[in-house]
Coordinates of C-alpha atoms and ligand atoms in Angstrom, one line a residue:
X12 CA 25.5 -7.6 -18.5
X13 CA 25.3 -6.8 -14.9
X14 CA 28.3 -8.8 -14.4
X15 CA 30.1 -7.1 -11.3
X16 CA 29.7 -5.4 -7.8
X17 CA 26.5 -5.6 -6.6
X18 CA 23.8 -6.2 -8.3
X19 CA 21.2 -4.3 -6.4
X20 CA 24.0 -1.9 -6.5
X21 CA 24.0 -1.8 -10.7
X22 CA 20.5 -1.1 -10.8
X23 CA 20.1 1.3 -8.4
X24 CA 23.1 3.2 -11.0
X25 CA 22.1 2.4 -13.5
X26 CA 18.6 3.8 -11.9
X27 CA 19.7 6.8 -10.4
X28 CA 23.3 8.2 -12.8
X29 CA 21.9 8.3 -16.4
X30 CA 25.8 8.4 -17.6
X31 CA 25.8 4.8 -18.4
X32 CA 25.0 3.3 -21.6
X33 CA 22.2 0.9 -20.9
X34 CA 21.7 -1.5 -23.1
X35 CA 18.6 -3.0 -24.6
X36 CA 18.5 -6.1 -21.3
X37 CA 17.8 -2.5 -18.8
X38 CA 14.3 -1.9 -20.8
X39 CA 11.6 -0.9 -17.3
X40 CA 9.0 0.3 -16.0
X41 CA 8.1 2.1 -13.0
X42 CA 4.9 1.5 -11.6
X43 CA 3.0 4.1 -9.5
X44 CA 1.3 2.3 -6.6
X45 CA -0.3 6.4 -5.2
X46 CA -1.2 5.2 -2.2
X47 CA -1.9 2.5 0.5
X48 CA -5.0 0.3 -0.2
X49 CA -5.3 -0.6 3.1
X50 CA -3.5 -1.4 6.3
X51 CA -4.5 -4.9 8.3
X52 CA -3.6 -7.8 9.2
X53 CA -4.1 -9.2 6.3
X54 CA -2.9 -12.0 3.8
X55 CA -4.9 -14.1 1.5
X56 CA -1.0 -15.2 0.3
X57 CA -0.5 -17.1 3.9
X58 CA -3.1 -17.1 5.7
X59 CA -6.5 -17.0 3.0
X60 CA -9.8 -17.1 5.3
X61 CA -8.3 -15.8 8.4
X62 CA -7.0 -12.5 10.2
X63 CA -2.7 -12.7 9.6
X64 CA -0.3 -12.7 12.3
X65 CA 0.6 -9.3 11.7
X66 CA -0.2 -5.7 9.9
X67 CA 0.4 -4.8 6.0
X68 CA 1.1 -2.2 4.3
X69 CA -1.4 -3.5 1.2
X70 CA -1.2 -1.8 -2.5
X71 CA -2.7 -2.6 -5.9
X72 CA -6.6 -3.3 -6.3
X73 CA -9.4 -3.1 -4.4
X74 CA -10.4 -6.9 -5.7
X75 CA -8.6 -7.7 -2.0
X76 CA -9.9 -9.9 0.6
X77 CA -8.7 -12.6 2.9
X78 CA -9.5 -14.7 0.1
X79 CA -9.4 -13.7 -3.4
X80 CA -8.5 -15.9 -6.3
X81 CA -7.7 -14.0 -10.0
X82 CA -11.2 -13.6 -10.5
X83 CA -11.6 -11.3 -7.9
X84 CA -8.2 -9.1 -8.7
X85 CA -9.4 -8.5 -12.1
X86 CA -13.3 -7.7 -10.8
X87 CA -11.1 -4.5 -9.0
X88 CA -12.9 -0.9 -9.9
X89 CA -9.7 1.1 -8.9
X90 CA -6.4 -0.1 -8.5
X91 CA -4.2 2.4 -5.7
X92 CA -1.2 1.8 -8.9
X93 CA -1.7 3.4 -11.8
X94 CA -2.1 0.8 -15.2
X95 CA -5.9 0.2 -15.8
X96 CA -4.7 -3.5 -16.7
X97 CA -2.9 -4.0 -14.1
X98 CA -5.4 -5.1 -10.4
X99 CA -2.6 -6.7 -8.6
X100 CA -1.8 -6.2 -5.2
X101 CA 1.6 -6.4 -3.8
X102 CA 2.3 -5.8 0.5
X103 CA 5.4 -5.6 3.2
X104 CA 5.0 -5.3 6.2
X105 CA 4.5 -2.1 8.8
X106 CA 6.8 -0.8 10.1
X107 CA 6.9 1.1 13.8
X108 CA 8.6 3.6 16.3
X109 CA 9.1 2.2 19.5
X110 CA 9.4 4.6 22.5
X111 CA 11.8 4.1 25.8
X112 CA 8.4 2.6 27.1
X113 CA 7.6 0.1 25.4
X114 CA 4.9 1.6 23.0
X115 CA 4.5 2.3 19.7
X116 CA 3.6 4.3 17.1
X117 CA 3.0 3.6 13.3
X118 CA 5.9 5.4 11.2
X119 CA 3.6 7.5 8.1
X120 CA 5.0 5.9 4.6
X121 CA 5.0 8.3 1.9
X122 CA 3.2 8.2 -0.9
X123 CA 2.9 4.7 -1.6
X124 CA 5.0 2.7 -4.0
X125 CA 7.4 2.5 -6.8
X126 CA 7.1 -1.0 -8.2
X127 CA 9.2 -1.7 -11.0
X128 CA 9.8 -4.5 -13.7
X129 CA 12.6 -5.1 -15.0
X130 CA 13.0 -7.2 -17.8
X131 CA 16.0 -8.9 -17.0
X132 CA 16.5 -11.4 -19.9
X133 CA 19.3 -12.8 -19.9
X134 CA 20.4 -13.4 -23.3
X135 CA 19.0 -11.5 -26.3
X136 CA 17.3 -15.1 -27.0
X137 CA 15.2 -15.6 -23.8
X138 CA 12.1 -14.7 -23.8
X139 CA 10.5 -13.6 -20.2
X140 CA 7.1 -14.5 -19.4
X141 CA 4.3 -12.3 -18.3
X142 CA 3.2 -14.2 -14.6
X143 CA -0.1 -16.6 -14.7
X144 CA -2.9 -16.5 -13.7
X145 CA -3.7 -17.1 -10.7
X146 CA -0.1 -16.6 -9.3
X147 CA 1.8 -15.4 -6.4
X148 CA 4.5 -15.0 -4.6
X149 CA 5.8 -14.5 -1.4
X150 CA 9.7 -12.9 -1.2
X151 CA 11.5 -12.6 2.2
X152 CA 11.3 -15.2 5.4
X153 CA 9.3 -12.6 8.0
X154 CA 11.0 -15.0 11.1
X155 CA 14.5 -13.6 10.4
X156 CA 16.3 -12.6 12.4
X157 CA 19.9 -12.7 11.4
X158 CA 22.5 -12.1 9.3
X159 CA 22.4 -15.1 7.1
X160 CA 23.5 -15.2 3.7
X161 CA 21.0 -17.4 2.2
X162 CA 20.6 -17.0 -2.2
X163 CA 20.9 -14.1 -2.7
X164 CA 19.4 -12.8 0.6
X165 CA 21.6 -10.0 1.5
X166 CA 21.3 -8.8 -2.0
X167 CA 17.3 -9.1 -2.7
X168 CA 16.1 -7.2 0.5
X169 CA 17.2 -3.4 1.9
X170 CA 17.3 -0.8 3.5
X171 CA 18.2 2.5 1.7
X172 CA 19.0 5.3 4.1
X173 CA 17.9 8.6 2.6
X174 CA 19.2 11.6 1.8
X175 CA 19.1 13.7 -0.5
X176 CA 20.9 16.6 0.6
X177 CA 23.8 14.2 1.3
X178 CA 25.1 10.3 0.2
X179 CA 22.1 8.0 0.6
X180 CA 23.5 4.3 2.0
X181 CA 22.2 1.1 1.8
X182 CA 22.2 -1.8 4.4
X183 CA 20.8 -5.3 4.8
X184 CA 19.2 -3.6 8.4
X185 CA 17.8 -1.2 9.5
X186 CA 20.9 1.3 9.9
X187 CA 21.9 2.3 12.6
X188 CA 21.3 6.4 11.7
X189 CA 19.2 8.7 10.8
X190 CA 17.9 8.8 7.9
X191 CA 17.0 12.8 7.1
X192 CA 14.2 11.9 3.5
X193 CA 13.4 8.3 5.5
X194 CA 14.0 4.9 4.6
X195 CA 13.4 3.4 1.6
X196 CA 12.4 -0.1 1.7
X197 CA 13.5 -2.4 -1.0
X198 CA 13.0 -5.5 -2.4
X199 CA 13.4 -7.8 -4.9
X200 CA 11.6 -10.6 -6.0
X201 CA 12.5 -13.9 -7.7
X202 CA 11.9 -15.0 -11.6
X203 CA 12.5 -18.3 -11.8
X204 CA 9.5 -20.4 -12.3
X205 CA 9.4 -23.5 -12.0
X206 CA 6.9 -23.8 -15.2
X207 CA 3.4 -25.1 -14.2
X208 CA 2.9 -24.2 -10.1
X209 CA 0.6 -20.3 -9.5
X210 CA 2.1 -21.2 -5.5
X211 CA 3.2 -23.7 -3.0
X212 CA 2.9 -24.9 0.4
X213 CA 6.0 -22.1 1.3
X214 CA 4.6 -19.7 -1.0
X215 CA 8.0 -19.3 -2.3
X216 CA 9.8 -22.8 -3.6
X217 CA 7.7 -22.8 -7.0
X218 CA 10.5 -19.2 -7.6
X219 CA 13.6 -19.6 -7.0
X220 CA 16.3 -16.2 -8.0
X221 CA 18.9 -16.5 -11.2
X222 CA 22.6 -16.9 -10.4
X223 CA 22.8 -12.5 -10.0
X224 CA 19.7 -12.8 -7.8
X225 CA 18.5 -10.0 -10.0
X226 CA 19.9 -11.3 -13.4
X227 CA 21.5 -13.9 -14.8
X228 CA 21.2 -17.6 -15.3
X229 CA 17.9 -20.1 -14.3
X230 CA 18.7 -23.1 -12.2
X231 CA 17.4 -26.1 -14.3
X232 CA 14.8 -26.6 -12.0
X233 CA 12.9 -23.1 -12.4
X234 CA 14.0 -22.9 -15.9
X235 CA 10.8 -20.0 -17.3
X236 CA 11.9 -16.3 -16.2
X237 CA 9.3 -13.9 -16.1
X238 CA 9.7 -10.2 -15.6
X239 CA 11.4 -9.5 -12.7
X240 CA 10.0 -6.9 -9.8
X241 CA 11.5 -4.8 -6.8
X242 CA 9.4 -3.1 -4.6
X243 CA 10.7 0.2 -3.6
X244 CA 8.8 2.2 -0.4
X245 CA 9.3 5.0 2.0
X246 CA 9.1 5.6 5.3
X247 CA 9.1 8.5 6.3
X248 CA 11.5 7.7 9.5
X249 CA 12.8 11.6 10.3
X250 CA 9.7 12.3 12.0
X251 CA 11.2 10.6 14.9
X252 CA 14.7 12.5 14.6
X253 CA 14.9 13.7 18.4
X254 CA 13.4 10.5 19.9
X255 CA 16.0 7.9 19.7
X256 CA 16.8 6.7 23.2
X257 CA 20.4 4.5 24.2
X258 CA 22.3 4.8 21.2
X259 CA 20.5 1.5 19.1
X260 CA 17.9 2.7 16.0
X261 CA 14.5 2.6 17.7
X262 CA 12.1 0.9 14.9
X263 CA 10.4 -2.1 14.2
X264 CA 8.7 -4.7 11.8
X265 CA 5.4 -5.0 11.4
X266 CA 6.1 -8.7 13.3
X267 CA 8.6 -7.8 16.1
X268 CA 11.4 -7.8 13.9
X269 CA 13.8 -4.5 15.6
X270 CA 16.8 -6.0 13.4
X271 CA 15.2 -5.8 9.9
X272 CA 16.2 -8.6 8.6
X273 CA 13.1 -10.4 8.7
X274 CA 11.2 -8.3 5.8
X275 CA 9.5 -9.4 2.9
X276 CA 6.9 -8.9 0.4
X277 CA 4.0 -10.5 -1.4
X278 CA 2.7 -10.6 -4.6
X279 CA -0.6 -12.0 -5.8
X280 CA -0.8 -11.2 -10.2
X281 CA -3.6 -9.7 -11.3
X282 CA -2.8 -8.3 -14.3
X283 CA -4.5 -8.7 -18.0
X284 CA -2.5 -11.6 -19.2
X285 CA -1.8 -10.8 -22.8
X286 CA -1.7 -6.7 -21.9
X287 CA 1.6 -7.3 -19.6
X288 CA 2.8 -10.1 -21.6
X289 CA 3.1 -7.0 -24.5
X290 CA 3.7 -4.7 -22.9
X291 CA 7.2 -7.3 -21.7
X292 CA 7.9 -7.8 -25.5
X293 CA 7.5 -3.7 -26.6
X294 CA 8.4 -2.1 -24.1
X295 CA 11.7 -1.3 -24.1
X296 CA 12.3 2.4 -23.5
X297 CA 15.4 2.6 -20.5
X298 CA 13.8 5.3 -19.0
X299 CA 11.0 3.6 -16.8
X300 CA 8.7 5.8 -17.2
X301 CA 6.0 3.7 -17.5
X302 CA 3.7 6.2 -19.4
X303 CA 6.4 5.2 -22.5
X304 CA 4.9 1.8 -22.7
X305 CA 1.3 3.0 -25.1
X306 CA 0.0 0.1 -24.7
X307 CA -1.3 0.4 -20.6
X308 CA -4.3 3.1 -20.1
X309 CA -4.0 5.0 -17.1
X310 CA -6.7 5.6 -13.9
X311 CA -7.6 9.2 -13.1
X312 CA -5.1 9.5 -10.7
X313 CA -7.3 11.4 -8.3
X314 CA -9.5 7.4 -8.2
X315 CA -6.1 6.0 -8.0
X316 CA -5.5 7.9 -4.8
X317 CA -9.0 7.0 -3.6
X318 CA -8.4 4.1 -4.1
X319 CA -9.1 2.3 -1.1
X320 CA -10.2 -1.4 1.0
X321 CA -12.7 -0.6 3.9
X322 CA -10.3 -2.5 7.2
X323 CA -12.7 -5.9 9.2
X324 CA -10.4 -6.4 11.5
X325 CA -11.4 -4.7 14.5
X326 CA -8.6 -3.5 16.1
X327 CA -6.5 -0.3 16.3
X328 CA -3.7 -0.4 14.9
X329 CA -3.5 4.5 14.4
X330 CA -2.4 6.5 17.1
X331 CA 0.0 5.2 20.4
X332 CA -0.1 2.0 20.9
X333 CA 0.7 -0.7 23.8
X334 CA 1.8 -2.9 21.5
X335 CA 1.7 -4.5 17.6
X336 CA -2.1 -5.7 16.5
X337 CA -1.3 -9.0 16.6
X338 CA 1.1 -11.7 18.9
X339 CA 4.2 -9.6 17.7
X340 CA 6.4 -9.4 21.3
X341 CA 9.7 -7.7 20.1
X342 CA 12.1 -10.9 18.6
X343 CA 15.9 -9.5 18.9
X344 CA 17.4 -12.8 17.6
X345 CA 20.1 -14.1 16.3
X346 CA 17.7 -16.9 16.6
X347 CA 14.8 -18.0 14.2
X348 CA 12.5 -15.1 16.1
X349 CA 8.9 -17.9 17.3
X350 CA 5.8 -17.8 16.0
X351 CA 2.6 -16.5 19.7
X352 CA -0.3 -17.1 19.6
X353 CA -3.6 -16.5 22.3
X354 CA -2.6 -13.4 23.4
X355 CA -6.1 -11.8 22.9
X356 CA -4.9 -10.2 20.4
X357 CA -8.0 -10.1 17.9
X358 CA -8.1 -13.0 15.0
X359 CA -12.3 -12.1 13.5
X360 CA -13.0 -10.7 10.7
X361 CA -15.8 -8.3 11.2
X362 CA -18.1 -6.3 9.1
X363 CA -16.2 -3.7 6.5
X364 CA -15.4 -0.7 8.5
X365 CA -17.7 2.1 7.3
X366 CA -16.9 5.7 6.4
X367 CA -20.3 7.5 7.3
X368 CA -23.2 7.5 9.7
X369 CA -26.6 6.4 9.9
X370 CA -29.3 9.5 8.9
X371 CA -32.0 7.1 8.2
X372 CA -33.9 8.9 11.4
X373 CA -33.3 12.1 10.2
X374 CA -34.9 10.2 6.7
X375 CA -31.7 11.4 5.6
X376 CA -29.1 8.6 3.4
X377 CA -24.8 8.5 2.9
X378 CA -24.8 8.6 -0.9
X379 CA -20.7 9.4 -0.9
X380 CA -17.2 10.3 -0.9
X381 CA -17.6 13.2 -3.5
X382 CA -14.0 14.7 -5.0
X383 CA -15.0 18.6 -4.4
X384 CA -12.8 21.1 -5.9
X385 CA -11.1 24.9 -4.4
X386 CA -12.6 27.2 -7.9
X387 CA -15.8 25.4 -7.9
X388 CA -17.0 24.3 -5.1
X389 CA -19.8 21.6 -5.2
X390 CA -22.4 22.9 -3.0
X391 CA -23.4 25.8 -2.9
X392 CA -24.1 26.6 0.7
X393 CA -21.2 26.5 3.5
X394 CA -20.9 26.5 7.3
X395 CA -17.7 25.9 9.3
X396 CA -18.4 23.6 13.0
X397 CA -15.7 24.3 15.0
X398 CA -17.8 20.7 16.6
X399 CA -19.2 19.4 13.8
X400 CA -20.9 16.5 13.9
X401 CA -22.8 14.6 10.5
X402 CA -26.1 15.4 11.7
X403 CA -25.6 18.8 12.9
X404 CA -24.8 19.3 9.0
X405 CA -27.8 18.0 8.4
X406 CA -29.3 20.1 10.5
X407 CA -27.9 22.9 9.3
X408 CA -28.8 22.4 5.6
X409 CA -32.3 21.5 6.5
X410 CA -33.0 24.6 8.5
X411 CA -31.3 26.6 5.4
X412 CA -34.4 24.8 3.2
X413 CA -31.4 22.0 1.2
X414 CA -31.6 18.3 0.4
X415 CA -27.9 17.7 -0.1
X416 CA -25.4 18.5 2.6
X417 CA -21.7 17.2 2.1
X418 CA -18.6 17.5 4.8
X419 CA -15.8 18.5 4.1
X420 CA -11.8 18.1 5.9
X421 CA -13.0 17.6 9.4
X422 CA -15.0 21.0 10.0
X423 CA -16.5 22.0 6.3
X424 CA -20.1 21.9 6.0
X425 CA -21.6 22.6 2.6
X426 CA -25.2 22.3 1.4
X427 CA -26.7 22.1 -2.5
X428 CA -30.8 21.6 -4.5
X429 CA -28.8 19.3 -6.4
X430 CA -26.7 15.9 -7.3
X431 CA -22.9 16.5 -7.3
X432 CA -22.0 15.9 -11.1
X433 CA -21.5 12.8 -12.1
X434 CA -17.5 13.2 -12.8
X435 CA -16.9 13.9 -9.0
X436 CA -18.7 11.1 -7.9
X437 CA -17.1 7.3 -6.9
X438 CA -14.1 8.5 -4.3
X439 CA -13.8 6.5 -1.5
X440 CA -10.7 8.6 0.6
X441 CA -13.4 10.3 3.0
X442 CA -11.5 9.3 6.3
X443 CA -10.3 12.6 8.3
X444 CA -12.4 12.5 11.9
X445 CA -15.2 15.0 12.4
X446 CA -14.2 17.8 14.8
X447 CA -16.5 17.2 16.5
X448 CA -16.8 13.0 17.1
X449 CA -13.6 11.0 16.5
X450 CA -15.9 8.2 15.3
X451 CA -17.5 10.4 12.1
X452 CA -16.7 10.7 8.8
X453 CA -16.6 14.7 7.8
X454 CA -14.8 13.8 4.1
X455 CA -11.4 14.8 3.4
X456 CA -8.6 17.6 1.9
X457 CA -11.2 18.6 -1.0
X458 CA -13.7 15.5 -1.0
X459 CA -17.0 16.0 0.5
X460 CA -18.8 12.9 3.6
X461 CA -22.4 13.7 1.3
X462 CA -25.8 12.4 2.1
X463 CA -28.9 13.7 0.9
X464 CA -33.0 13.5 2.0
X465 CA -34.8 10.9 0.9
X466 CA -37.3 12.1 -1.3
X467 CA -40.0 14.6 -0.4
X468 CA -41.9 12.2 2.8
X469 CA -37.8 13.6 4.3
X470 CA -37.3 15.9 7.2
X471 CA -37.0 18.9 4.7
X472 CA -40.3 19.0 3.3
X473 CA -42.0 17.9 6.6
X474 CA -42.6 14.6 9.2
X475 CA -41.5 11.6 7.5
X476 CA -44.9 8.8 7.0
Ligands
NAG60 C1 -14.8 -10.0 0.1 O1 -15.5 -11.0 1.0 C2 -16.9 -10.7 1.2 C3 -16.7 -12.2 1.2 O2 -16.0 -13.2 1.9 C4 -17.0 -10.3 0.8 O3 -18.7 -10.2 1.3 C5 -17.5 -9.4 -0.6 O4 -18.3 -8.6 -1.3 C6 -15.5 -9.1 -0.4 N1 -14.7 -7.6 -1.2 C7 -14.6 -7.7 -2.4 C8 -13.8 -6.4 -1.7 O5 -14.3 -8.2 -3.1
NAG61 C1 5.3 6.5 25.9 O1 6.0 7.3 25.6 C2 5.6 8.0 24.7 C3 6.1 9.7 24.1 O2 7.1 8.6 23.9 C4 3.9 8.4 24.8 O3 3.8 9.3 23.9 C5 2.9 7.3 25.7 O4 2.0 8.1 25.8 C6 3.4 6.7 26.1 N1 2.6 4.8 26.9 C7 2.4 5.0 27.7 C8 1.7 4.2 27.9 O5 3.2 5.1 28.7
NAG62 C1 25.4 -9.0 6.4 O1 25.9 -9.6 4.5 C2 25.8 -9.1 3.8 C3 27.0 -10.4 2.7 O2 28.1 -10.6 3.5 C4 27.6 -8.5 4.0 O3 27.4 -7.3 3.1 C5 26.4 -7.0 5.3 O4 27.8 -6.5 5.8 C6 26.0 -7.7 6.5 N1 25.7 -6.4 7.4 C7 26.2 -6.3 8.5 C8 25.8 -6.3 9.0 O5 27.4 -7.6 9.3
NAG63 C1 -7.6 15.3 -8.8 O1 -8.0 16.1 -6.9 C2 -6.5 17.0 -6.7 C3 -6.5 18.0 -6.0 O2 -7.8 17.3 -4.2 C4 -6.7 18.4 -8.3 O3 -5.2 19.7 -7.9 C5 -6.1 17.4 -9.8 O4 -6.6 18.5 -10.8 C6 -7.6 16.9 -9.0 N1 -7.1 16.0 -11.0 C7 -7.9 15.3 -11.4 C8 -7.6 14.9 -12.7 O5 -8.9 15.6 -11.5
NAG64 C1 20.7 -17.3 12.3 O1 19.1 -16.9 11.6 C2 19.1 -18.7 11.3 C3 17.6 -18.3 10.6 O2 16.5 -18.2 10.9 C4 19.8 -19.5 12.1 O3 18.7 -20.8 11.0 C5 20.8 -19.4 13.4 O4 20.6 -20.2 13.7 C6 20.6 -18.1 13.3 N1 21.4 -18.5 14.3 C7 21.8 -17.7 15.3 C8 23.7 -17.5 15.6 O5 21.3 -18.0 16.0
NAG65 C1 -12.0 22.6 -10.7 O1 -13.1 23.4 -11.4 C2 -12.2 24.7 -12.5 C3 -13.2 26.1 -12.3 O2 -14.2 24.9 -13.2 C4 -11.4 24.0 -13.1 O3 -10.6 24.8 -14.7 C5 -10.3 22.5 -12.8 O4 -9.7 22.1 -13.9 C6 -11.6 22.3 -11.6 N1 -10.2 21.6 -11.3 C7 -10.5 20.3 -11.2 C8 -9.5 19.2 -10.1 O5 -11.5 19.2 -11.3

């Protein structure tokens, strides 16, 4: 039924043009991932227990870790993707701008990601399966640097140069033109399983593409058809539109690929299997609207937006970088890229980065990241400081006789007499540096880094014993 033309473009046509009569087999849902969970050299599939070779943008459940199994996924307490019964992780390499002087700057990822779950049964009798517990896979080849047409590659790994006021074209490599509405990275995963292995040494050969890549028959070696997954992630390359040079596109993937051919993606199953199977069997909406699938429950949007894992690899990944994190010199190909090691990159997994300050000498303690509300403030007293630090806000609150202090949006200090309402607690994206100290964190927009006096012995009431 999707038998002619480019598969991904027929898929795009089905999504974008609502004029087509969509067959039953075109049922799908779009899983929104509202934010990234983590940006780190972390890849529990390819480099378990170690610092990964290159930087990734990771979405999904906060059970994500350097080493992890299905139980860890299921123990997630939030996910940056909104369906509550899905605690999977989804990740891809990052995109960087490379300046003429050889320095790099991360390209902002717009929003999170959209993960398409597509019911692409080959015949009405074919029953699609949910991924089993412990299942994981990789799609794509990080070492590829040319347009080799290995099975389905050019259809499965694509870039769409977005132009919301013009025409959006699709490419197999980084397009050599500016994309006014951003660059959309797209990965179609294989959907045919060998029926026994949850993973394989290359993390790929337990899976295969069906004949049509994103539809069709599975090969006899891989007879079990799963639901298909497809990632869409948008990078704001347009922010660099005035900084092109030498007549060629200036973007690279985090593994040092300036061509884009090495685009790859990873998936670790964290679904409640019964729920996924039920959704596959019963959610046959062709609109893609995830809320139309009645078996799904959803995280509060703010909880998904805030869901994060603190990084544990101590290296710079933001701002101007002299080289890409890890050992990733630019390798333009066309020959296969070589693996470099021992370049002095950080290889240690350290303690989780702390987004709070130890204020025990003041006999205060960090409570957590709390949601604020512009029309109904969490704490009544407010004072702004252009040189705000955590200590400065606490001292201010102490001087006014308060036991609670919250720092918001870098320079706002709030004080209160009592604990914030329970439904405002439990957030985590308090990651804005304090105006007066880059190494401390003072909340974020409508988020309060919240501290409290440690009871009656605190400075508020006198000298601690
Ligand atoms: C990740 O693993 C470490 C130990 O290897 C553990 O201490 C930590 O709690 C784990 N993180 C999560 C989010 O499960
Ligand atoms: C490289 O160029 C960019 C601007 O294009 C600049 O911001 C950056 O500081 C430069 N890096 C070095 C190491 O000179
Ligand atoms: C790469 O190969 C695909 C499929 O053969 C083709 O459509 C595409 O135009 C090629 N890209 C380039 C830049 O030659
Ligand atoms: C989430 O927070 C935003 C502001 O940060 C607010 O506008 C929105 O209403 C909140 N939603 C919920 C469900 O709390
Ligand atoms: C293209 O890439 C393939 C796979 O990495 C490699 O085997 C081949 O040698 C490359 N072609 C050229 C011309 O380098
Ligand atoms: C903020 O507070 C107002 C007034 O209490 C309330 O109507 C609104 O829903 C609140 N917004 C959020 C995001 O909680």
